[in-house]
Amino acid sequence: MVKISKEAALEYHQSGKPGKIEVKPTKPYSTQTDLSLAYSPGVAFPCLEIEQNPNDAYKYTAKGNLVAVISNGTAVLGLGDIGAMSGKPVMEGKGLLFKIYGGIDVFDIEVAEKDPEKFCEAVERIAPTFGGINLEDIKAPECFYIEERLKRTLDIPVMHDDQHGTAIISAAGLKNALEVNGKSIDKVKIVVNGAGAAAISCTKLYEALGAKRENILMLDSKGVITSDRDNLNEQKKYFATDRRDVHTLEEAVKGADVFVGLSKGNVLTKDMIRSMADQPIVFALANPVPEISYEDAMDSRPDVLMGTGRSDYPNQINNVIGFPYIFRGALDVHATAINEEMKLAAVHAIADLAKQPVPDVVNDVYHVNNLTFGPSYFIPKPVDPRLITEVSAAVAKAAIESGVARKVITDWNAYKNELRQLLGQETKLTQKLYDTARQHPQRVVFAEGIHPTMLKAAVQAKAEGICEPILLGNDERIEKLAKELDLSLDGIEIVNLRHDNQSERRERYAKILSEKRQRQGYTYQEANDKMFERNYFGMMMVETGEADAFITGLYTKYSNTIKVAKEVIGIRKEYNTFGTMHILNTKKGVYYIADTLINRHPNKDILVDIAKLSDMTVRFFNEEPKIAMISYSNFGTDEGGSPAQVHAAVEEMQRLYPEMAIDGEMQINFALNKELRDTKYPFSRLNGKDVNTLVFPNLSSANNAYKLLQALDPDAEIIGPIQMGLNKPIHFTDFECSVRDVVNITAVAVIDAYVDKIKNNKN
């Protein structure tokens, strides 16, 4: 576990702007009109609409995406009753987690009131502000009364996360751990050490999953809770046992199948675990020190199935797996409550997710390649990006079916897409690419089949239904790697281009290439030697029509790939060069940047080609190009060097294409600031237009521009490089590409190949 010092923690909280969360406007506010719409007089109209129909608050205000994290500071983490104000850093932290995992806005509210009645009255008065209420760090037994009353008096979701968050995650973990060891929940003996809010809620949820109360022993600080004990509150009485033969934890765990610790550190010993039943399940969830360390538990016996609250060990029982997505689903259907049906739906969704193949991003974060369902992985990791779609959708559906939803969702695929877009996992642009590619899947050759990233991308692209992958490489090595990565190669063709069974193909390709390039000095023998190289062989597959598109670049230098593409595929006859484009999908919009890869120091004629190719490519993505040709000068202010080249290229483009929205040379701030440009240079052909395409004067500036934007805005999605101007769909990646990047390029390549086929059929 990472050691956090006091100094580091205090510096983190005070550096820059103190605290961890802030409020940001979501509407324009730069003009007087904006301000009049935002406040007076414009604000009166939605006020009157809400007066007529209170549910319109979800339509005209932030209520539907706003949760209150409310505490009185009586049970803060492991710190106890430290007071409302002292607990504020925790509540802000909870707000941060709501935002980054669920896209939910939060006001943290610390109420200096320990009396449950007065506390509830305060919450009830402010409840109209919010779409949901997350109660936090309130001690038992008052927390039970507070939650029950607020659920009864309010018409929005109320959940005490210390109770139900832990319950939902641990229940999902228990369900799966029992599946791993082959035991049935209605027969296992369960020991719960702790009798606070979390313990009570956890155990009740285990009951809802099928656990029998007679098989459960619960302990508090005095030992096993038995029915003959005095002064038990209602919650403890519910789980009191009539047995008189067990009093201590040591006696309780003997022969037990499950131990769930929600108490304090170092109370469970190795000998106690050894006394449990075969393949015991141990959830040591005390924070920050567990009931037994992971190392001691695993050392006690090899068959233990272990879960903790810590991120540095397998099977972390962490509330963040649940609460952002439970509230997300509840908010999205304007639910009046979070009921038992919704909690159970979350349990099953979380449990089911652990059985699905693990996304690459999760493996990367934990520096592993083979997370698969089993003893070391029976609960999803908190960083799993699928949690928001699977859990939120399950909760929303349960809310609708149980009758607590005021809004009905009918298109669940569209809803899941919206959730992915909310957190930037997927955008409308990539969704559109994938949907289009799925309609016309093509045969795509992946050059580096032995590269883990490309292999994963090929498997994912097939699973997405966007292509029929063909992997180039040694078949035995690819199959071995796939096994190590737990990837299925079903339906994926592997071509070992160096194998003897490919000799006829190599010879045929060599003959075609040597005849095509004989006037450039190519001999048959030279061409035949080239066919042992994956780029030559793979591009020839596309050239001959035995494949539709080709993806390469994770191993190969660009300069070599460009040379091969020119020789094998060739540049379209109407152009003198080809280029590449990157698409930047930012919060401000989608921008197309060229040329980012091919032409280092383009002259006027090459810049004209790049501009024409950019126009064609942007139209390929169903956008109307508005092209600014970039330089460090504006409209002839510098008459030498690259500005002169750009100036001349613009002049020719405007002469050849009088209707095209293109102008320059101009500095990038004028290109992207319409008001500034129109005021200073009203004569521009881009007057009144929002530029979406940027053509740079050289490779260095274009390449650095998109990489700078990528570095400054981690949320910006980059798609590319996309080749422009080759005769066939040959597309490049680079060594920095992620699996998602390669799949995105694959979708572009598939569409490119399909469009190419349509053009050829017309001709």
mmCIF file of C-alpha atoms in Angstrom, residues 80-285:
data_model
loop_
_atom_site.group_PDB
_atom_site.id
_atom_site.type_symbol
_atom_site.label_atom_id
_atom_site.label_comp_id
_atom_site.label_asym_id
_atom_site.label_seq_id
_atom_site.Cartn_x
_atom_site.Cartn_y
_atom_site.Cartn_z
ATOM 1 C CA GLY A 80 -14.857 8.437 14.839
ATOM 2 C CA ASP A 81 -16.884 11.429 16.029
ATOM 3 C CA ILE A 82 -14.652 14.318 14.955
ATOM 4 C CA GLY A 83 -17.435 16.754 14.095
ATOM 5 C CA ALA A 84 -19.122 18.030 10.974
ATOM 6 C CA MET A 85 -16.494 20.554 9.893
ATOM 7 C CA SER A 86 -13.605 18.139 10.469
ATOM 8 C CA GLY A 87 -15.273 15.629 8.167
ATOM 9 C CA LYS A 88 -15.521 18.098 5.263
ATOM 10 C CA PRO A 89 -12.381 16.820 3.439
ATOM 11 C CA VAL A 90 -13.977 13.370 3.310
ATOM 12 C CA MET A 91 -17.224 14.736 1.917
ATOM 13 C CA GLU A 92 -15.346 16.727 -0.735
ATOM 14 C CA GLY A 93 -13.456 13.560 -1.611
ATOM 15 C CA LYS A 94 -16.743 11.710 -2.028
ATOM 16 C CA GLY A 95 -17.879 14.501 -4.331
ATOM 17 C CA LEU A 96 -14.737 14.093 -6.420
ATOM 18 C CA LEU A 97 -15.402 10.342 -6.806
ATOM 19 C CA PHE A 98 -19.021 10.982 -7.813
ATOM 20 C CA LYS A 99 -17.791 13.321 -10.546
ATOM 21 C CA ILE A 100 -14.915 11.337 -12.018
ATOM 22 C CA TYR A 101 -16.663 7.951 -11.963
ATOM 23 C CA GLY A 102 -20.306 8.869 -12.487
ATOM 24 C CA GLY A 103 -20.274 12.347 -14.030
ATOM 25 C CA ILE A 104 -22.456 13.500 -11.117
ATOM 26 C CA ASP A 105 -22.206 16.979 -9.565
ATOM 27 C CA VAL A 106 -22.103 17.213 -5.783
ATOM 28 C CA PHE A 107 -22.597 19.755 -3.029
ATOM 29 C CA ASP A 108 -21.038 18.508 0.197
ATOM 30 C CA ILE A 109 -23.085 19.592 3.191
ATOM 31 C CA GLU A 110 -21.829 19.304 6.753
ATOM 32 C CA VAL A 111 -24.623 19.610 9.310
ATOM 33 C CA ALA A 112 -23.546 20.445 12.873
ATOM 34 C CA GLU A 113 -26.367 18.489 14.499
ATOM 35 C CA LYS A 114 -26.237 15.145 16.344
ATOM 36 C CA ASP A 115 -29.914 14.968 17.271
ATOM 37 C CA PRO A 116 -31.483 12.663 14.628
ATOM 38 C CA GLU A 117 -34.789 14.552 14.574
ATOM 39 C CA LYS A 118 -33.206 17.948 14.046
ATOM 40 C CA PHE A 119 -30.730 16.511 11.552
ATOM 41 C CA CYS A 120 -33.574 15.057 9.482
ATOM 42 C CA GLU A 121 -35.475 18.339 9.624
ATOM 43 C CA ALA A 122 -32.445 20.191 8.232
ATOM 44 C CA VAL A 123 -32.040 17.701 5.376
ATOM 45 C CA GLU A 124 -35.758 17.762 4.573
ATOM 46 C CA ARG A 125 -35.698 21.564 4.247
ATOM 47 C CA ILE A 126 -32.902 21.574 1.664
ATOM 48 C CA ALA A 127 -33.933 18.432 -0.243
ATOM 49 C CA PRO A 128 -35.738 20.263 -3.114
ATOM 50 C CA THR A 129 -32.315 21.375 -4.371
ATOM 51 C CA PHE A 130 -31.168 17.840 -5.143
ATOM 52 C CA GLY A 131 -31.904 14.821 -7.307
ATOM 53 C CA GLY A 132 -30.505 12.482 -4.645
ATOM 54 C CA ILE A 133 -28.978 12.387 -1.163
ATOM 55 C CA ASN A 134 -25.933 10.378 -0.111
ATOM 56 C CA LEU A 135 -25.744 10.136 3.670
ATOM 57 C CA GLU A 136 -22.180 9.690 4.850
ATOM 58 C CA ASP A 137 -20.248 8.965 8.042
ATOM 59 C CA ILE A 138 -23.184 9.013 10.485
ATOM 60 C CA LYS A 139 -22.811 6.688 13.464
ATOM 61 C CA ALA A 140 -25.052 3.753 14.316
ATOM 62 C CA PRO A 141 -27.732 3.325 15.469
ATOM 63 C CA GLU A 142 -28.836 6.881 14.606
ATOM 64 C CA CYS A 143 -27.982 6.310 10.941
ATOM 65 C CA PHE A 144 -30.694 3.640 10.666
ATOM 66 C CA TYR A 145 -33.408 5.973 11.899
ATOM 67 C CA ILE A 146 -32.161 8.909 9.804
ATOM 68 C CA GLU A 147 -32.111 6.936 6.580
ATOM 69 C CA GLU A 148 -35.487 5.292 7.156
ATOM 70 C CA ARG A 149 -37.164 8.603 7.982
ATOM 71 C CA LEU A 150 -35.680 10.459 5.008
ATOM 72 C CA LYS A 151 -36.619 7.632 2.645
ATOM 73 C CA ARG A 152 -40.169 7.932 3.979
ATOM 74 C CA THR A 153 -40.479 11.733 3.851
ATOM 75 C CA LEU A 154 -38.560 12.575 0.653
ATOM 76 C CA ASP A 155 -39.380 11.829 -2.988
ATOM 77 C CA ILE A 156 -35.769 11.526 -4.168
ATOM 78 C CA PRO A 157 -33.226 8.693 -3.747
ATOM 79 C CA VAL A 158 -31.657 8.541 -0.286
ATOM 80 C CA MET A 159 -28.832 6.112 0.520
ATOM 81 C CA HIS A 160 -26.467 5.801 3.455
ATOM 82 C CA ASP A 161 -23.425 4.591 1.538
ATOM 83 C CA ASP A 162 -21.571 3.324 4.594
ATOM 84 C CA GLN A 163 -24.357 0.777 4.940
ATOM 85 C CA HIS A 164 -25.466 -0.087 1.444
ATOM 86 C CA GLY A 165 -22.375 0.665 -0.633
ATOM 87 C CA THR A 166 -20.275 -1.837 1.300
ATOM 88 C CA ALA A 167 -23.204 -4.244 1.340
ATOM 89 C CA ILE A 168 -23.688 -4.175 -2.413
ATOM 90 C CA ILE A 169 -20.006 -4.619 -3.284
ATOM 91 C CA SER A 170 -19.332 -7.304 -0.694
ATOM 92 C CA ALA A 171 -22.529 -9.147 -1.708
ATOM 93 C CA ALA A 172 -21.355 -9.180 -5.329
ATOM 94 C CA GLY A 173 -17.961 -10.442 -4.154
ATOM 95 C CA LEU A 174 -19.556 -13.110 -1.963
ATOM 96 C CA LYS A 175 -21.811 -14.283 -4.788
ATOM 97 C CA ASN A 176 -18.831 -14.756 -7.098
ATOM 98 C CA ALA A 177 -16.472 -16.195 -4.463
ATOM 99 C CA LEU A 178 -19.077 -18.854 -3.713
ATOM 100 C CA GLU A 179 -19.270 -19.608 -7.420
ATOM 101 C CA VAL A 180 -15.474 -20.004 -7.506
ATOM 102 C CA ASN A 181 -15.416 -22.478 -4.593
ATOM 103 C CA GLY A 182 -18.601 -24.230 -5.687
ATOM 104 C CA LYS A 183 -20.633 -23.622 -2.542
ATOM 105 C CA SER A 184 -24.288 -22.585 -2.205
ATOM 106 C CA ILE A 185 -25.207 -19.429 -0.315
ATOM 107 C CA ASP A 186 -28.177 -21.075 1.389
ATOM 108 C CA LYS A 187 -25.909 -23.683 2.997
ATOM 109 C CA VAL A 188 -22.750 -21.769 3.973
ATOM 110 C CA LYS A 189 -21.996 -20.705 7.524
ATOM 111 C CA ILE A 190 -21.247 -16.975 7.740
ATOM 112 C CA VAL A 191 -19.485 -15.086 10.522
ATOM 113 C CA VAL A 192 -19.820 -11.290 10.547
ATOM 114 C CA ASN A 193 -17.396 -9.551 12.885
ATOM 115 C CA GLY A 194 -18.899 -6.133 13.570
ATOM 116 C CA ALA A 195 -22.425 -4.968 14.177
ATOM 117 C CA GLY A 196 -22.418 -1.380 12.948
ATOM 118 C CA ALA A 197 -24.256 0.149 10.031
ATOM 119 C CA ALA A 198 -22.183 -1.563 7.341
ATOM 120 C CA ALA A 199 -22.289 -4.989 9.023
ATOM 121 C CA ILE A 200 -26.056 -4.921 9.503
ATOM 122 C CA SER A 201 -26.696 -3.810 5.920
ATOM 123 C CA CYS A 202 -24.237 -6.331 4.466
ATOM 124 C CA THR A 203 -25.774 -9.224 6.338
ATOM 125 C CA LYS A 204 -29.322 -8.278 5.366
ATOM 126 C CA LEU A 205 -28.290 -8.168 1.733
ATOM 127 C CA TYR A 206 -26.652 -11.597 2.034
ATOM 128 C CA GLU A 207 -30.023 -12.777 3.328
ATOM 129 C CA ALA A 208 -31.705 -11.281 0.271
ATOM 130 C CA LEU A 209 -29.319 -13.336 -1.888
ATOM 131 C CA GLY A 210 -30.357 -16.518 -0.094
ATOM 132 C CA ALA A 211 -28.251 -16.800 3.067
ATOM 133 C CA LYS A 212 -30.110 -18.378 5.994
ATOM 134 C CA ARG A 213 -30.292 -16.397 9.220
ATOM 135 C CA GLU A 214 -29.753 -19.551 11.256
ATOM 136 C CA ASN A 215 -26.399 -19.987 9.501
ATOM 137 C CA ILE A 216 -25.193 -16.477 10.442
ATOM 138 C CA LEU A 217 -23.272 -15.477 13.543
ATOM 139 C CA MET A 218 -22.704 -11.764 14.198
ATOM 140 C CA LEU A 219 -20.251 -10.379 16.728
ATOM 141 C CA ASP A 220 -19.847 -6.967 18.322
ATOM 142 C CA SER A 221 -17.201 -5.722 20.741
ATOM 143 C CA LYS A 222 -18.621 -8.017 23.453
ATOM 144 C CA GLY A 223 -18.535 -11.182 21.365
ATOM 145 C CA VAL A 224 -21.171 -13.263 19.621
ATOM 146 C CA ILE A 225 -24.573 -11.558 19.704
ATOM 147 C CA THR A 226 -26.859 -14.025 21.458
ATOM 148 C CA SER A 227 -30.547 -13.673 22.179
ATOM 149 C CA ASP A 228 -30.020 -13.794 25.947
ATOM 150 C CA ARG A 229 -27.979 -10.598 25.996
ATOM 151 C CA ASP A 230 -29.496 -7.426 27.450
ATOM 152 C CA ASN A 231 -29.789 -3.979 25.860
ATOM 153 C CA LEU A 232 -29.599 -5.076 22.240
ATOM 154 C CA ASN A 233 -30.899 -2.545 19.698
ATOM 155 C CA GLU A 234 -33.419 -3.695 17.098
ATOM 156 C CA GLN A 235 -30.772 -4.253 14.442
ATOM 157 C CA LYS A 236 -28.667 -6.512 16.646
ATOM 158 C CA LYS A 237 -31.720 -8.387 17.942
ATOM 159 C CA TYR A 238 -32.577 -9.302 14.361
ATOM 160 C CA PHE A 239 -29.308 -11.272 14.025
ATOM 161 C CA ALA A 240 -29.050 -12.584 17.594
ATOM 162 C CA THR A 241 -28.514 -16.352 17.751
ATOM 163 C CA ASP A 242 -30.129 -18.801 20.164
ATOM 164 C CA ARG A 243 -26.905 -20.818 20.287
ATOM 165 C CA ARG A 244 -25.186 -20.885 23.677
ATOM 166 C CA ASP A 245 -22.044 -22.784 22.638
ATOM 167 C CA VAL A 246 -20.273 -19.869 20.911
ATOM 168 C CA HIS A 247 -19.153 -16.611 22.481
ATOM 169 C CA THR A 248 -15.800 -15.633 21.004
ATOM 170 C CA LEU A 249 -14.592 -15.038 17.479
ATOM 171 C CA GLU A 250 -12.304 -18.053 17.755
ATOM 172 C CA GLU A 251 -15.286 -20.267 18.553
ATOM 173 C CA ALA A 252 -17.504 -18.656 15.896
ATOM 174 C CA VAL A 253 -15.164 -19.115 12.915
ATOM 175 C CA LYS A 254 -14.475 -22.807 13.590
ATOM 176 C CA GLY A 255 -15.964 -24.666 10.617
ATOM 177 C CA ALA A 256 -17.331 -21.450 9.064
ATOM 178 C CA ASP A 257 -17.328 -20.997 5.284
ATOM 179 C CA VAL A 258 -17.299 -17.189 5.258
ATOM 180 C CA PHE A 259 -15.753 -14.490 7.438
ATOM 181 C CA VAL A 260 -16.733 -10.875 6.860
ATOM 182 C CA GLY A 261 -14.814 -8.362 8.951
ATOM 183 C CA LEU A 262 -16.260 -4.891 9.488
ATOM 184 C CA SER A 263 -14.650 -4.229 12.828
ATOM 185 C CA LYS A 264 -11.029 -3.439 13.700
ATOM 186 C CA GLY A 265 -7.559 -4.526 12.709
ATOM 187 C CA ASN A 266 -5.654 -7.686 13.642
ATOM 188 C CA VAL A 267 -8.455 -9.617 15.377
ATOM 189 C CA LEU A 268 -8.382 -12.661 13.059
ATOM 190 C CA THR A 269 -5.426 -15.024 13.372
ATOM 191 C CA LYS A 270 -3.865 -17.588 11.054
ATOM 192 C CA ASP A 271 -5.031 -20.384 13.337
ATOM 193 C CA MET A 272 -8.597 -19.106 13.155
ATOM 194 C CA ILE A 273 -8.503 -19.252 9.357
ATOM 195 C CA ARG A 274 -7.015 -22.758 9.519
ATOM 196 C CA SER A 275 -10.019 -23.808 11.630
ATOM 197 C CA MET A 276 -12.496 -22.711 8.943
ATOM 198 C CA ALA A 277 -14.076 -24.991 6.318
ATOM 199 C CA ASP A 278 -12.422 -25.920 3.029
ATOM 200 C CA GLN A 279 -11.833 -23.010 0.619
ATOM 201 C CA PRO A 280 -12.895 -20.392 3.142
ATOM 202 C CA ILE A 281 -13.907 -16.902 2.042
ATOM 203 C CA VAL A 282 -12.312 -14.121 4.088
ATOM 204 C CA PHE A 283 -13.318 -10.495 3.586
ATOM 205 C CA ALA A 284 -11.122 -8.422 5.935
ATOM 206 C CA LEU A 285 -12.593 -4.957 5.392
#
